[in-house]
CSV table of C-alpha atoms in Angstrom, one decimal:
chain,number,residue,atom,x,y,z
Y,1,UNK,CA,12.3,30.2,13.9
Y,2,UNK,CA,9.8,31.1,11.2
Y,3,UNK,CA,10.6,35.0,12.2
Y,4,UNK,CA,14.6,34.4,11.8
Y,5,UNK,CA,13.6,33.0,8.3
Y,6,UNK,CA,11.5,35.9,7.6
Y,7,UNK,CA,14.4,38.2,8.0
Y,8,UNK,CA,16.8,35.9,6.2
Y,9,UNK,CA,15.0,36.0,3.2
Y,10,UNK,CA,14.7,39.8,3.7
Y,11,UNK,CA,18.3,40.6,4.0
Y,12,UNK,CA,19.1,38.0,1.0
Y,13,UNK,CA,16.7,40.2,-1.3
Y,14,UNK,CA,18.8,43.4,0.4
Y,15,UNK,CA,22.1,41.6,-0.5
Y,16,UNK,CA,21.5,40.9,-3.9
Y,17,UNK,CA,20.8,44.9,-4.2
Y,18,UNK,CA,23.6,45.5,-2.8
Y,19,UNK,CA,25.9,43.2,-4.9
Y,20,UNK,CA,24.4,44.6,-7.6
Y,21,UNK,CA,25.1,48.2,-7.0
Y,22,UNK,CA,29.2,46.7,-5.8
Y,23,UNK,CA,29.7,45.2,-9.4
Y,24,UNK,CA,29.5,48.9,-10.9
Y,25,UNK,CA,32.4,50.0,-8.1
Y,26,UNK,CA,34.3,46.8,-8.9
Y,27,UNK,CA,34.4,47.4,-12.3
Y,28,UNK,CA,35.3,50.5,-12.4
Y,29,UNK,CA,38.1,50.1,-10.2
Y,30,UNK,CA,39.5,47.1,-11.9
Y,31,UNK,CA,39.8,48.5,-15.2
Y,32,UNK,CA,41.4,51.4,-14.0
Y,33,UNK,CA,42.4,51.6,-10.4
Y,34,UNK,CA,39.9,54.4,-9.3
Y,35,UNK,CA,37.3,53.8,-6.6
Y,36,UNK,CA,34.6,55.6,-7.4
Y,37,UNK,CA,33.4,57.3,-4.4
Y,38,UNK,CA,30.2,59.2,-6.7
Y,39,UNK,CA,28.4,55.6,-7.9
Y,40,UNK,CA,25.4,56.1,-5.5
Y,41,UNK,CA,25.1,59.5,-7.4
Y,42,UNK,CA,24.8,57.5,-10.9
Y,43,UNK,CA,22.5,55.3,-9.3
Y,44,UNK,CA,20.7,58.4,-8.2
Y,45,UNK,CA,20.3,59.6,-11.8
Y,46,UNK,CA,19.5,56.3,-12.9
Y,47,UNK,CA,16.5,56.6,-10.7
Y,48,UNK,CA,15.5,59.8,-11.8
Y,49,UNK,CA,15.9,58.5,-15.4
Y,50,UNK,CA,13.4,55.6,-15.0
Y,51,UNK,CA,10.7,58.1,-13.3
Y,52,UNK,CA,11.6,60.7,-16.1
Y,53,UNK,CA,10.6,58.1,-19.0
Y,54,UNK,CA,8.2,56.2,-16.6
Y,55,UNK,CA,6.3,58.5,-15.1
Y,56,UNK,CA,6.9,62.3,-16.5
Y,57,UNK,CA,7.0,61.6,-20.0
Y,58,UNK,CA,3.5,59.0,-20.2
Y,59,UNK,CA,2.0,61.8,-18.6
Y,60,UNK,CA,2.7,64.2,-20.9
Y,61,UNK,CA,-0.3,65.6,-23.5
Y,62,UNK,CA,1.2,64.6,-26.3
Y,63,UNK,CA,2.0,61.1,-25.5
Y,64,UNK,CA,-0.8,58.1,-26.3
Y,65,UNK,CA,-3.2,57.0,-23.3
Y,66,UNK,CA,-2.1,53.3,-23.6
Y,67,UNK,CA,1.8,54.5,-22.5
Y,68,UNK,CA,0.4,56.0,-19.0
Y,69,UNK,CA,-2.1,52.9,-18.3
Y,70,UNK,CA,-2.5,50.2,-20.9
Y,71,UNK,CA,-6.1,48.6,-20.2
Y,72,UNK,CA,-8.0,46.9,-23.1
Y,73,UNK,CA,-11.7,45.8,-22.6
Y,74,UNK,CA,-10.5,42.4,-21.6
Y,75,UNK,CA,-8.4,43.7,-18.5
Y,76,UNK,CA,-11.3,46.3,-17.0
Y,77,UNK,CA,-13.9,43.1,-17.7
Y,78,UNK,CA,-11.4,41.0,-15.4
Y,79,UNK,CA,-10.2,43.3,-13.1
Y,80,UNK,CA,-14.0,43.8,-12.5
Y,81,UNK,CA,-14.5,40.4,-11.1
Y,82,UNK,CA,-11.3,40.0,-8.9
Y,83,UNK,CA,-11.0,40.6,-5.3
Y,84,UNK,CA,-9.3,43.6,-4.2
Y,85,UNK,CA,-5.7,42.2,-3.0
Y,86,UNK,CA,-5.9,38.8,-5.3
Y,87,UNK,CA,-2.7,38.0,-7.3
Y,88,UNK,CA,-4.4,38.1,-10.3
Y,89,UNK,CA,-5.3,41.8,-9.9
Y,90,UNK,CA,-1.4,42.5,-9.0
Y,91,UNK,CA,0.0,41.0,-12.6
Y,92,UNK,CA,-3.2,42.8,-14.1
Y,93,UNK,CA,-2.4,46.1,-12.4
Y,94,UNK,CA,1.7,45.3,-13.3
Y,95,UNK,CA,0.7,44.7,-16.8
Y,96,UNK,CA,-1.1,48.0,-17.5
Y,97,UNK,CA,1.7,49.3,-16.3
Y,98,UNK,CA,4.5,47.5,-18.7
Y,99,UNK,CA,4.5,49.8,-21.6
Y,100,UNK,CA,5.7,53.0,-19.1
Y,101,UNK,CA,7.9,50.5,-17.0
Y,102,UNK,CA,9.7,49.6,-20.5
Y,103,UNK,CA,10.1,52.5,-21.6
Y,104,UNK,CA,11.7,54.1,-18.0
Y,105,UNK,CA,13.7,50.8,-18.4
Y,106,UNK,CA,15.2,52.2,-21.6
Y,107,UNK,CA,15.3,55.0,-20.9
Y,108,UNK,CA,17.5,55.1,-17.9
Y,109,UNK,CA,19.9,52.7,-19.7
Y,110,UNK,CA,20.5,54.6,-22.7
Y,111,UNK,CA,20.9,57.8,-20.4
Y,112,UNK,CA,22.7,56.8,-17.7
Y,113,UNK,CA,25.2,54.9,-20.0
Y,114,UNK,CA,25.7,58.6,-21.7
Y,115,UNK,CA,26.4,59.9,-18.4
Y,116,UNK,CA,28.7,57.5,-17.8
Y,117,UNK,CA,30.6,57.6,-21.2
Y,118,UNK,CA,30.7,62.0,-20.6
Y,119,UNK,CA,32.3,61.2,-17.4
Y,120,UNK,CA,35.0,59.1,-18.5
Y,121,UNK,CA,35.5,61.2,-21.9
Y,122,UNK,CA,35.5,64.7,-20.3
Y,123,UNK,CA,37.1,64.7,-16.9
Y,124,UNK,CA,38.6,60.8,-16.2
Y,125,UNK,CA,40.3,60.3,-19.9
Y,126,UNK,CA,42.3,63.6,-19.4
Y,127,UNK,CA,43.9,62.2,-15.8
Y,128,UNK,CA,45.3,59.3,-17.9
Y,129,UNK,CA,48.8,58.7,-16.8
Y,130,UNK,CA,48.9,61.3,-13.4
Y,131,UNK,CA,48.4,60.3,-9.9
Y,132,UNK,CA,45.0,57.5,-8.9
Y,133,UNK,CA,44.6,60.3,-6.0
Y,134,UNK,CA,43.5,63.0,-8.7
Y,135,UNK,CA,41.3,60.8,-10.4
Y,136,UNK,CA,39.9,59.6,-6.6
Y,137,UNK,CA,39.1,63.1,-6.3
Y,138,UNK,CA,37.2,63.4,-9.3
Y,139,UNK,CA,34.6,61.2,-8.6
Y,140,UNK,CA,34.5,62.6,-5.1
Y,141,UNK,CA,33.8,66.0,-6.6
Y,142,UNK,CA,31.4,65.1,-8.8
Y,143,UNK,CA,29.3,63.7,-5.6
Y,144,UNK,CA,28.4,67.7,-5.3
Y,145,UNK,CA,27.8,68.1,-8.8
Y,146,UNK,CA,25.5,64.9,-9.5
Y,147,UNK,CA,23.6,66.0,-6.1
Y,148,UNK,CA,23.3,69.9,-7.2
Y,149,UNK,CA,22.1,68.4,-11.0
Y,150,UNK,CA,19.3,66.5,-10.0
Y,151,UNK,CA,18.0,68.7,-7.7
Y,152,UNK,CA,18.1,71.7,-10.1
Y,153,UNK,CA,16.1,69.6,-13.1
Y,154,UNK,CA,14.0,67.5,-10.7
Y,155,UNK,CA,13.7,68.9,-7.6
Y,156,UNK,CA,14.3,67.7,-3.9
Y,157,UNK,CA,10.7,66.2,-4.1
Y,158,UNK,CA,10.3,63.0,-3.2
Y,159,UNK,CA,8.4,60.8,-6.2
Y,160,UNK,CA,7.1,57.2,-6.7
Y,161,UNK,CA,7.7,55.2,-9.8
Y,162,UNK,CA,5.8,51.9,-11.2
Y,163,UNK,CA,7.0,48.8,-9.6
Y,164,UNK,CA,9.7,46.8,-12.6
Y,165,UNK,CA,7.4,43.3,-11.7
Y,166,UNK,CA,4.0,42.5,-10.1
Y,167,UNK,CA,3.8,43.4,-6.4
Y,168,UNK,CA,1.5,40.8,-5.2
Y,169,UNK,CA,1.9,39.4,-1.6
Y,170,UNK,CA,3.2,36.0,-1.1
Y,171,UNK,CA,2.4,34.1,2.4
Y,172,UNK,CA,3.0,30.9,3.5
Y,173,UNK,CA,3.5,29.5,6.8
Y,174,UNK,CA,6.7,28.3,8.1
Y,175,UNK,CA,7.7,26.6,11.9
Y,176,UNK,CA,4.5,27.9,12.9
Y,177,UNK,CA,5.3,31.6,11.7
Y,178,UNK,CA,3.6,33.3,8.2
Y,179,UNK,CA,6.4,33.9,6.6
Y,180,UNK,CA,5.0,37.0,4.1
Y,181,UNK,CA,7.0,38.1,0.9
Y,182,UNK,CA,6.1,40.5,-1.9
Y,183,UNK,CA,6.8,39.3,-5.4
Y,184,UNK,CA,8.3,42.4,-6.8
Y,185,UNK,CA,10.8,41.9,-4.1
Y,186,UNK,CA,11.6,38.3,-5.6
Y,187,UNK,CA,12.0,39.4,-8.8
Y,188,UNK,CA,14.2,42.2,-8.0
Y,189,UNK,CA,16.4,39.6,-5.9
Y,190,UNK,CA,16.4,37.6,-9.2
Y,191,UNK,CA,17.2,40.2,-11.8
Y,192,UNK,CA,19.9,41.4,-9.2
Y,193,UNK,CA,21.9,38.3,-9.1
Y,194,UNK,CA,21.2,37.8,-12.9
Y,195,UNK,CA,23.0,40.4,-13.9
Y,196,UNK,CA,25.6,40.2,-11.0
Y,197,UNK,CA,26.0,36.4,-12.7
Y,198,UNK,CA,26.1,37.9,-16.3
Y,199,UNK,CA,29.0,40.5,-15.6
Y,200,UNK,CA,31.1,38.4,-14.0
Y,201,UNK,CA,30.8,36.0,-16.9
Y,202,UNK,CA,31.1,39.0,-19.4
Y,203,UNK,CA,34.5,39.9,-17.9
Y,204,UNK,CA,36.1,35.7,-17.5
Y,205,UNK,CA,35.1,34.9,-20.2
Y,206,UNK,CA,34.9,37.5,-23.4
Y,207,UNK,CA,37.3,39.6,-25.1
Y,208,UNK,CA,36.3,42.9,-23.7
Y,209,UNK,CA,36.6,41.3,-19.8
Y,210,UNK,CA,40.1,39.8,-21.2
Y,211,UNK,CA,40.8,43.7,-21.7
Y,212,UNK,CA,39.5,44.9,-18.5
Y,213,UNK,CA,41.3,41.9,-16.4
Y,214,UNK,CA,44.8,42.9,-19.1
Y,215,UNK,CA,44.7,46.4,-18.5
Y,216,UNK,CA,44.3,46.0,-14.3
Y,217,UNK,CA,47.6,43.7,-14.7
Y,218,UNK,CA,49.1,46.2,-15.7
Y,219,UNK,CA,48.4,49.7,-18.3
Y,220,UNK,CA,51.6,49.6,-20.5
Y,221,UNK,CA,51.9,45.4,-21.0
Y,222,UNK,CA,48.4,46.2,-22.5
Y,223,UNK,CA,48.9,49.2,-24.3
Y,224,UNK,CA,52.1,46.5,-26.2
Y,225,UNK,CA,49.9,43.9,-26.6
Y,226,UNK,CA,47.4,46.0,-29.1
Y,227,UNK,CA,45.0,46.6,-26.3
Y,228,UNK,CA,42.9,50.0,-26.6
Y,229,UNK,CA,43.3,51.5,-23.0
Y,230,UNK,CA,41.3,54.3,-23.7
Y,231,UNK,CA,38.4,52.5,-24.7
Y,232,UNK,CA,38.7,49.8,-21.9
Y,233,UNK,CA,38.1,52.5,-18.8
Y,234,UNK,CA,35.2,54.0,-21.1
Y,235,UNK,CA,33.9,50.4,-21.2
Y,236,UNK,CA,34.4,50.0,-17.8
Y,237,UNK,CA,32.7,53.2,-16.9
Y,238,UNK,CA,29.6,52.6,-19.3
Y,239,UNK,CA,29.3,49.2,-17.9
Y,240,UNK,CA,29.1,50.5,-14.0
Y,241,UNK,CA,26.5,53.1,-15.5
Y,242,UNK,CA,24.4,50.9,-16.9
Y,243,UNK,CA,24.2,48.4,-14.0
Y,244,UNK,CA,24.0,51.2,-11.6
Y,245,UNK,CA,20.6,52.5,-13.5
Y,246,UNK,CA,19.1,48.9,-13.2
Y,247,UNK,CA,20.3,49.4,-9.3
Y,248,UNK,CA,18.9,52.8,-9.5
Y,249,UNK,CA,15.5,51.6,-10.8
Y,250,UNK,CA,14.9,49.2,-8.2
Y,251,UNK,CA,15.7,50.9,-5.4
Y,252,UNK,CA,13.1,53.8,-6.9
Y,253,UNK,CA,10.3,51.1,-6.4
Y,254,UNK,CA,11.6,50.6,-2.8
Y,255,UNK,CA,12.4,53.5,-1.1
Y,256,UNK,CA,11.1,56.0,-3.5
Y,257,UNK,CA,13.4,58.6,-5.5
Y,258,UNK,CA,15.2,62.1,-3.7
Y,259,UNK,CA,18.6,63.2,-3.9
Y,260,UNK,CA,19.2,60.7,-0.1
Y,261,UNK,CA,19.6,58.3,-2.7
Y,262,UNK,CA,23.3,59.0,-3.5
Y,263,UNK,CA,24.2,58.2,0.1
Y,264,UNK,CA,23.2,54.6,-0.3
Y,265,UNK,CA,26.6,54.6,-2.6
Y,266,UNK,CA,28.5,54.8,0.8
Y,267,UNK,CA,27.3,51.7,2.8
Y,268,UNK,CA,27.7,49.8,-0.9
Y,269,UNK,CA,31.5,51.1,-0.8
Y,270,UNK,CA,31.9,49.4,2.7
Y,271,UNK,CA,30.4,46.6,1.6
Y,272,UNK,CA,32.7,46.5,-1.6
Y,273,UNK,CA,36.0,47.2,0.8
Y,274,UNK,CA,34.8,44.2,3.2
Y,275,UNK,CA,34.5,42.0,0.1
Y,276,UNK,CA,37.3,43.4,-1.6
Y,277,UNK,CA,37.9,46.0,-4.5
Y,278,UNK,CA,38.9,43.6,-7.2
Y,279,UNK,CA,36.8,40.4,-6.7
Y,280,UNK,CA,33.3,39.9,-7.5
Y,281,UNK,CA,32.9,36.8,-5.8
Y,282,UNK,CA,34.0,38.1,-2.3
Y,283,UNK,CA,31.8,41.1,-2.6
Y,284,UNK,CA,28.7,39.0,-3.6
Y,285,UNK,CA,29.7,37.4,-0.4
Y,286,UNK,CA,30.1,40.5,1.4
Y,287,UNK,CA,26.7,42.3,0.0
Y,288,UNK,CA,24.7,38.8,1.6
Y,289,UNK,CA,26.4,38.5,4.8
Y,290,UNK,CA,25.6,42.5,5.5
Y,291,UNK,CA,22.3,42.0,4.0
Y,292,UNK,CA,21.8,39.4,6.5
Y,293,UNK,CA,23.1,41.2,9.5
Y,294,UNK,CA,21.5,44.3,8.4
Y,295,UNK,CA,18.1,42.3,8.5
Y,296,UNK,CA,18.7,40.7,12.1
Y,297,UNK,CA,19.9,43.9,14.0
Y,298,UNK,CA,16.6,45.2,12.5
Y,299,UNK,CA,14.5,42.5,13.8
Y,300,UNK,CA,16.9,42.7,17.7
Y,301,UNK,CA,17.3,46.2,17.9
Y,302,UNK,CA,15.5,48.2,15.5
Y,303,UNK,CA,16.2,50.1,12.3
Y,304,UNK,CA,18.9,52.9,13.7
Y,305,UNK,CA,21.0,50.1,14.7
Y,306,UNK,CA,20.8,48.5,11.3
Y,307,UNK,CA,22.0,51.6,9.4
Y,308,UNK,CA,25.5,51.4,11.0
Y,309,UNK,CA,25.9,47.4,10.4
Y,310,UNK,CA,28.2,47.8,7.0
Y,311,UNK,CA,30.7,50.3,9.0
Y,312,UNK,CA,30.8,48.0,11.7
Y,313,UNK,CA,31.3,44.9,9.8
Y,314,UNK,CA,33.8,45.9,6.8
Y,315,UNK,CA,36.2,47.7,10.4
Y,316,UNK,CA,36.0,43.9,12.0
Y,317,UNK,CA,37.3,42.4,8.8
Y,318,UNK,CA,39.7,45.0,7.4
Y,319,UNK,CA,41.5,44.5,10.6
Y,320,UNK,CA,42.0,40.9,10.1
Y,321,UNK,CA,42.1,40.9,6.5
Y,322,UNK,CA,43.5,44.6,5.4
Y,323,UNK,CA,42.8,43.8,1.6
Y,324,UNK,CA,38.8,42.9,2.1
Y,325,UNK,CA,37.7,38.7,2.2
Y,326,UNK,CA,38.9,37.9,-1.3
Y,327,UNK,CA,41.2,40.7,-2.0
Y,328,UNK,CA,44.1,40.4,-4.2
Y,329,UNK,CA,47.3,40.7,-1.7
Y,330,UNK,CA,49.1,44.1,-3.3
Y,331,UNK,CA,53.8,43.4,-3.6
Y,332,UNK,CA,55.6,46.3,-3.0
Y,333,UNK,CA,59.2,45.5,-4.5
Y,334,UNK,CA,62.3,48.0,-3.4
């Protein structure tokens, strides 16, 4: 029992990653109809963003010592006393850290939302008004060009970035089991559904979301009603790249950055279908359940199986529900 729970916990954490990463390809798709097929590849260069301003630039001659490691007399004179693994020496090592992790933070939002905005502006805004399958195939041609791009300015290297909270272990013990947890994981889980929460609330409840929801309905009732189209899928975009560089940051700190990042875009966009293109609640649903499946076929069978769970899972219910859980039900009138 205390192993099931170990693993429930873990695909939770993975869920909330994963809705996190959806809400960009929701977005996106409700303000304008497009799925777009190249979001792992912003949240690829949203990655390589934070260990650009993170790591690259703190390490750089010219910048100050305190941005690449932070450590006053105080810290060294308490670090010096601490146990190797204690908790202590984990928020001690994290805070050293903060003023690079900020600053990659920053970083990667103000670039990747420039990205973002470029996209829309230069080769979405001009598909205005002709066919959703041209605009489809946008994105899916710039899954080459994002790829190619980051290879070219960073190279295929793999790197490691500066974890966004402290990393110290967590254990406790559970139906006779030690149930062990890190805390940057935690946080991550936190800050996922946070910000999954905040977005959802952004577009119910504000003007801009009115806009967004308005301009799904339906482009041209909009466009009469005062309703800057334009601006709405540039919001829309923005708002996916911004998210997607949080996303992109986090999963740095987990699986460390390479251009294999992109792909992770593709098991998110099954995850999005199962839950549904156009509803954020059924793919929060959707990004937990596979979480948690993902998480057991690991602990049953073993990580190869696990890759293969979202394919698997959005085929079951796409065949019983064609529009994803909480889909909206599409009218064709003759």
């Amino acid at each position: 029992m205390g192993q099931f729970v170990q693993f429930a916990i873990n695909g939770l954490m993975a869920g909330a990653i994963y809705a996190l990463i959806a809400v960009g390809i929701v977005s996106v798709y409700k303000a304008t109809k497009v799925v777009n097929f190249a979001h792992g590849y912003l949240i690829m260069f949203g990655a390589y963003f934070y260990f650009t301003f993170a790591v690259i630039v703190p390490g750089q001659p010219w910048a100050p010592t305190w941005l690449a490691s932070w450590q006053p007399a105080w810290m060294i004179e308490m670090k010096g006393d601490l146990p190797m693994f204690s908790p202590v020496a984990a928020v001690l090592d994290w805070v050293a850290n903060l003023p690079r992790i900020l600053l990659g933070l920053a970083g990667a939002l103000v670039c990747n939302a420039i990205l973002g905005r470029i996209i829309e502006r230069v080769l979405m805004r001009p598909l205005m008004g002709q066919s959703i399958f041209a605009m489809i195939m946008v994105t899916v041609g710039l899954i080459s060009i994002l790829s190619g791009a980051a290879q070219l300015i960073w190279t295929a290297d793999a790197a490691s970035v500066p974890y966004i909270a402290p990393n110290m272990p967590i254990r406790f013990e559970l139906f006779g089991t030690m149930i062990f947890l890190f805390g940057t994981d935690l946080v991550n889980m936190f800050v996922a559904l946070l910000l999954f929460g905040g977005i959802v609330a952004f577009v119910k409840f504000t003007k801009g979301g009115i806009a967004i929801r308005a301009t799904a309905e339906d482009q041209s009732t909009a466009y009469s009603m005062g309703i800057s189209v334009p601006k709405v899928f540039s919001r829309a975009w923005v708002l996916a790249s911004t998210t997607g560089a949080i996303a992109g940051a986090i999963l740095a700190t987990r699986n460390g950055i390479s251009p294999s990042l992109g792909l992770f875009g593709f098991s998110v966009l099954a995850i999005v279908l199962m839950g549904g293109l156009d509803s954020y609640v059924g793919v929060l649903i959707a990004a937990m359940v596979v979480g948690v499946l993902e998480a057991m076929t690991q602990w049953k069978m073993g990580g190869g199986w696990a890759e293969i769970v979202p394919y698997v899972t959005v085929l079951v219910v796409l065949v019983w529900r064609p529009h994803g859980l909480m889909g909206q039900k599409e009218v064709e009138r003759i």
